[in-house]
Coordinates of C-alpha atoms in Angstrom, one line a residue:
M1 CA 206.2 -2.0 -119.7
E2 CA 209.6 -2.2 -118.2
N3 CA 211.1 -5.7 -118.2
P4 CA 207.8 -7.4 -118.8
R5 CA 207.4 -11.1 -117.8
P6 CA 207.3 -13.4 -120.8
E7 CA 203.9 -14.8 -120.0
K8 CA 202.5 -11.2 -120.0
V9 CA 204.2 -10.4 -123.3
A10 CA 202.8 -13.7 -124.8
V11 CA 199.2 -12.5 -123.6
V12 CA 199.7 -9.1 -125.2
D13 CA 200.9 -10.7 -128.4
E14 CA 197.8 -13.0 -128.4
V15 CA 195.4 -10.2 -127.8
R16 CA 197.0 -8.0 -130.5
D17 CA 197.0 -10.9 -133.0
R18 CA 193.4 -11.8 -132.3
I19 CA 192.1 -8.2 -132.6
S20 CA 194.1 -7.6 -135.9
S21 CA 193.1 -11.0 -137.5
T22 CA 189.4 -10.9 -136.8
E23 CA 186.6 -9.0 -138.5
A24 CA 185.2 -7.6 -135.2
V25 CA 185.6 -7.6 -131.4
V26 CA 183.0 -6.6 -128.9
L27 CA 184.0 -5.5 -125.4
T28 CA 181.5 -6.3 -122.6
D29 CA 181.1 -5.8 -119.0
Y30 CA 180.3 -9.2 -117.5
R31 CA 180.1 -8.2 -113.9
G32 CA 177.5 -10.3 -112.0
L33 CA 177.5 -13.3 -114.4
D34 CA 178.2 -16.5 -112.6
V35 CA 179.9 -19.5 -114.1
P36 CA 176.8 -21.3 -115.6
A37 CA 175.7 -17.9 -117.1
L38 CA 179.1 -17.4 -118.7
A39 CA 179.0 -21.0 -120.1
D40 CA 175.6 -20.4 -121.6
L41 CA 176.9 -17.1 -123.1
R42 CA 179.9 -18.8 -124.6
R43 CA 177.7 -21.5 -126.0
Q44 CA 175.4 -18.9 -127.6
L45 CA 178.5 -17.1 -129.1
R46 CA 179.9 -20.3 -130.4
E47 CA 176.6 -21.0 -132.3
A48 CA 176.9 -17.4 -133.7
G49 CA 180.5 -18.0 -134.7
G50 CA 182.0 -16.1 -131.8
E51 CA 184.5 -16.7 -128.9
Y52 CA 184.4 -15.1 -125.6
K53 CA 187.7 -14.4 -123.7
V54 CA 188.6 -12.5 -120.6
Y55 CA 192.0 -10.8 -120.4
K56 CA 193.6 -8.3 -118.0
N57 CA 192.6 -4.8 -119.0
T58 CA 196.2 -3.6 -118.7
L59 CA 197.4 -6.3 -121.1
T60 CA 194.5 -5.6 -123.6
R61 CA 195.3 -1.8 -123.4
F62 CA 198.9 -2.6 -124.4
A63 CA 197.8 -4.7 -127.3
A64 CA 195.2 -2.1 -128.4
R65 CA 197.9 0.7 -128.3
E66 CA 200.1 -1.4 -130.5
L67 CA 197.3 -1.4 -133.1
S68 CA 196.7 2.3 -132.7
L69 CA 193.3 1.7 -131.1
D70 CA 192.1 3.9 -128.3
L71 CA 190.1 1.5 -126.1
D72 CA 191.1 3.0 -122.8
E73 CA 187.6 4.2 -121.8
M74 CA 186.2 0.7 -122.5
L75 CA 188.9 -1.0 -120.5
V76 CA 187.6 -0.1 -117.1
G77 CA 186.1 -2.7 -114.8
P78 CA 185.6 -6.4 -115.6
T79 CA 186.0 -6.6 -119.3
A80 CA 185.6 -9.6 -121.7
L81 CA 186.3 -9.5 -125.5
A82 CA 184.0 -11.4 -127.9
F83 CA 185.8 -12.2 -131.2
V84 CA 184.4 -13.3 -134.5
G85 CA 185.5 -16.8 -135.2
T86 CA 184.0 -19.9 -136.7
R87 CA 180.7 -21.6 -136.0
E88 CA 180.4 -25.1 -134.6
D89 CA 179.8 -26.4 -138.0
G90 CA 183.0 -24.9 -139.3
S91 CA 181.4 -22.0 -141.3
P92 CA 182.7 -18.6 -140.6
G93 CA 181.1 -16.2 -138.2
D94 CA 180.4 -12.6 -138.9
A95 CA 180.3 -9.3 -137.0
V96 CA 176.5 -9.0 -137.3
S97 CA 175.8 -12.4 -135.9
L98 CA 178.2 -11.7 -133.1
A99 CA 176.6 -8.4 -132.2
K100 CA 173.2 -9.9 -132.5
A101 CA 174.0 -12.8 -130.0
L102 CA 175.6 -10.4 -127.6
C103 CA 172.9 -7.7 -127.7
K104 CA 170.1 -10.4 -127.4
Y105 CA 171.9 -11.9 -124.3
A106 CA 172.3 -8.3 -122.9
E107 CA 168.7 -7.7 -123.3
D108 CA 167.8 -10.9 -121.5
S109 CA 170.4 -10.5 -118.7
S110 CA 170.7 -7.6 -116.3
F111 CA 174.4 -8.4 -115.8
L112 CA 175.9 -8.2 -119.2
S113 CA 176.5 -4.8 -120.9
I114 CA 178.0 -3.8 -124.2
K115 CA 180.9 -1.4 -123.8
G116 CA 181.8 -1.0 -127.5
G117 CA 183.9 -2.7 -130.1
V118 CA 186.2 -2.8 -133.0
L119 CA 185.0 -3.4 -136.6
D120 CA 187.7 -3.7 -139.3
G121 CA 190.1 -1.6 -137.4
Q122 CA 187.6 1.1 -136.4
V123 CA 186.5 1.6 -132.7
L124 CA 182.7 1.4 -132.2
S125 CA 180.6 2.8 -129.4
S126 CA 178.0 0.5 -127.6
D127 CA 175.3 2.3 -129.7
E128 CA 177.1 1.5 -132.9
V129 CA 177.4 -2.2 -131.8
S130 CA 173.7 -2.2 -131.1
A131 CA 173.0 -0.7 -134.6
L132 CA 175.3 -3.4 -136.1
S133 CA 173.1 -6.1 -134.4
K134 CA 170.1 -4.7 -136.2
L135 CA 171.5 -5.3 -139.6
G136 CA 170.9 -8.5 -141.6
T137 CA 173.4 -11.3 -141.2
R138 CA 175.6 -12.3 -144.2
T139 CA 173.2 -15.2 -145.0
E140 CA 170.1 -12.9 -144.8
I141 CA 171.7 -10.3 -147.1
L142 CA 172.8 -13.0 -149.6
A143 CA 169.3 -14.4 -149.7
E144 CA 168.0 -10.9 -150.4
I145 CA 170.5 -10.4 -153.2
L146 CA 169.5 -13.9 -154.6
G147 CA 165.9 -12.9 -154.4
L148 CA 166.6 -9.6 -156.2
L149 CA 168.5 -11.5 -159.0
E150 CA 165.9 -14.2 -159.4
A151 CA 162.8 -11.9 -159.7
P152 CA 163.8 -10.4 -163.1
L153 CA 164.9 -13.8 -164.3
A154 CA 161.6 -15.3 -163.5
E155 CA 159.8 -12.3 -165.1
M156 CA 161.9 -12.7 -168.2
A157 CA 161.2 -16.4 -168.4
G158 CA 157.5 -15.6 -168.1
L159 CA 157.8 -13.2 -171.0
F160 CA 159.5 -15.8 -173.2
D161 CA 156.9 -18.4 -172.2
A162 CA 153.9 -16.1 -172.9
P163 CA 153.9 -16.3 -176.7
L164 CA 154.1 -20.2 -176.5
V165 CA 151.2 -20.3 -174.1
E166 CA 149.3 -17.8 -176.3
M167 CA 150.0 -19.9 -179.4
A168 CA 149.0 -23.1 -177.7
G169 CA 145.7 -21.4 -176.7
L170 CA 145.1 -20.4 -180.3
L171 CA 145.8 -23.9 -181.6
D172 CA 143.7 -25.4 -178.9
A173 CA 140.6 -23.2 -179.7
P174 CA 139.4 -24.9 -182.9
L175 CA 139.7 -28.3 -181.2
V176 CA 137.6 -27.1 -178.3
E177 CA 135.0 -25.6 -180.7
T178 CA 134.9 -28.8 -182.7
A179 CA 134.5 -30.9 -179.6
G180 CA 131.7 -28.6 -178.4
L181 CA 130.0 -28.8 -181.8
L182 CA 130.2 -32.6 -181.8
E183 CA 128.9 -32.7 -178.3
S184 CA 125.9 -30.6 -179.1
L185 CA 125.1 -32.7 -182.2
T186 CA 125.2 -35.9 -180.1
D187 CA 122.9 -34.3 -177.5
Q188 CA 120.3 -33.4 -180.2
G189 CA 120.2 -36.9 -181.3
G190 CA 122.2 -36.5 -184.5
A191 CA 124.7 -38.8 -185.6
A192 CA 128.3 -38.0 -185.2
V193 CA 130.2 -38.1 -188.3

């Protein structure tokens, strides 16, 4: 850029900083989405911990080149960038939740399409973004790990508890036999001692 205007330099800096500081960015073609549809998409992405921004392709291209990312093929036509951010409740978003929200919206809408993305500094194709959307979210994976950790602990607790349960059964058996014997004696008309 020869003698760029300060506002363009500021946008390039913003895009570069956003791409470099976020876990993932997904590039989409939003051609045909009207204002209410874009507002709905932005709302769904906020819930998933994402943010949806439209920048000029040329400025985004300059920012990507400064980060040594080759996004030129994706930066053709109307392009919007979805960044991983924070959810409305303040918890951090993640790349999988962002990809899931975008891919679901793209399935339901004939206007939105996924062009590709960037994950931890690596360029992704649209197929790779789709594959990312099929993974478990951070919360789901943590729940699975907790389940895997809890199962052996529960089994171990059961093993430690088994001898005590067995001993209680052994101690209880003579009492049950005595009670049964007393009951049979009283049924036969005998006097209980």
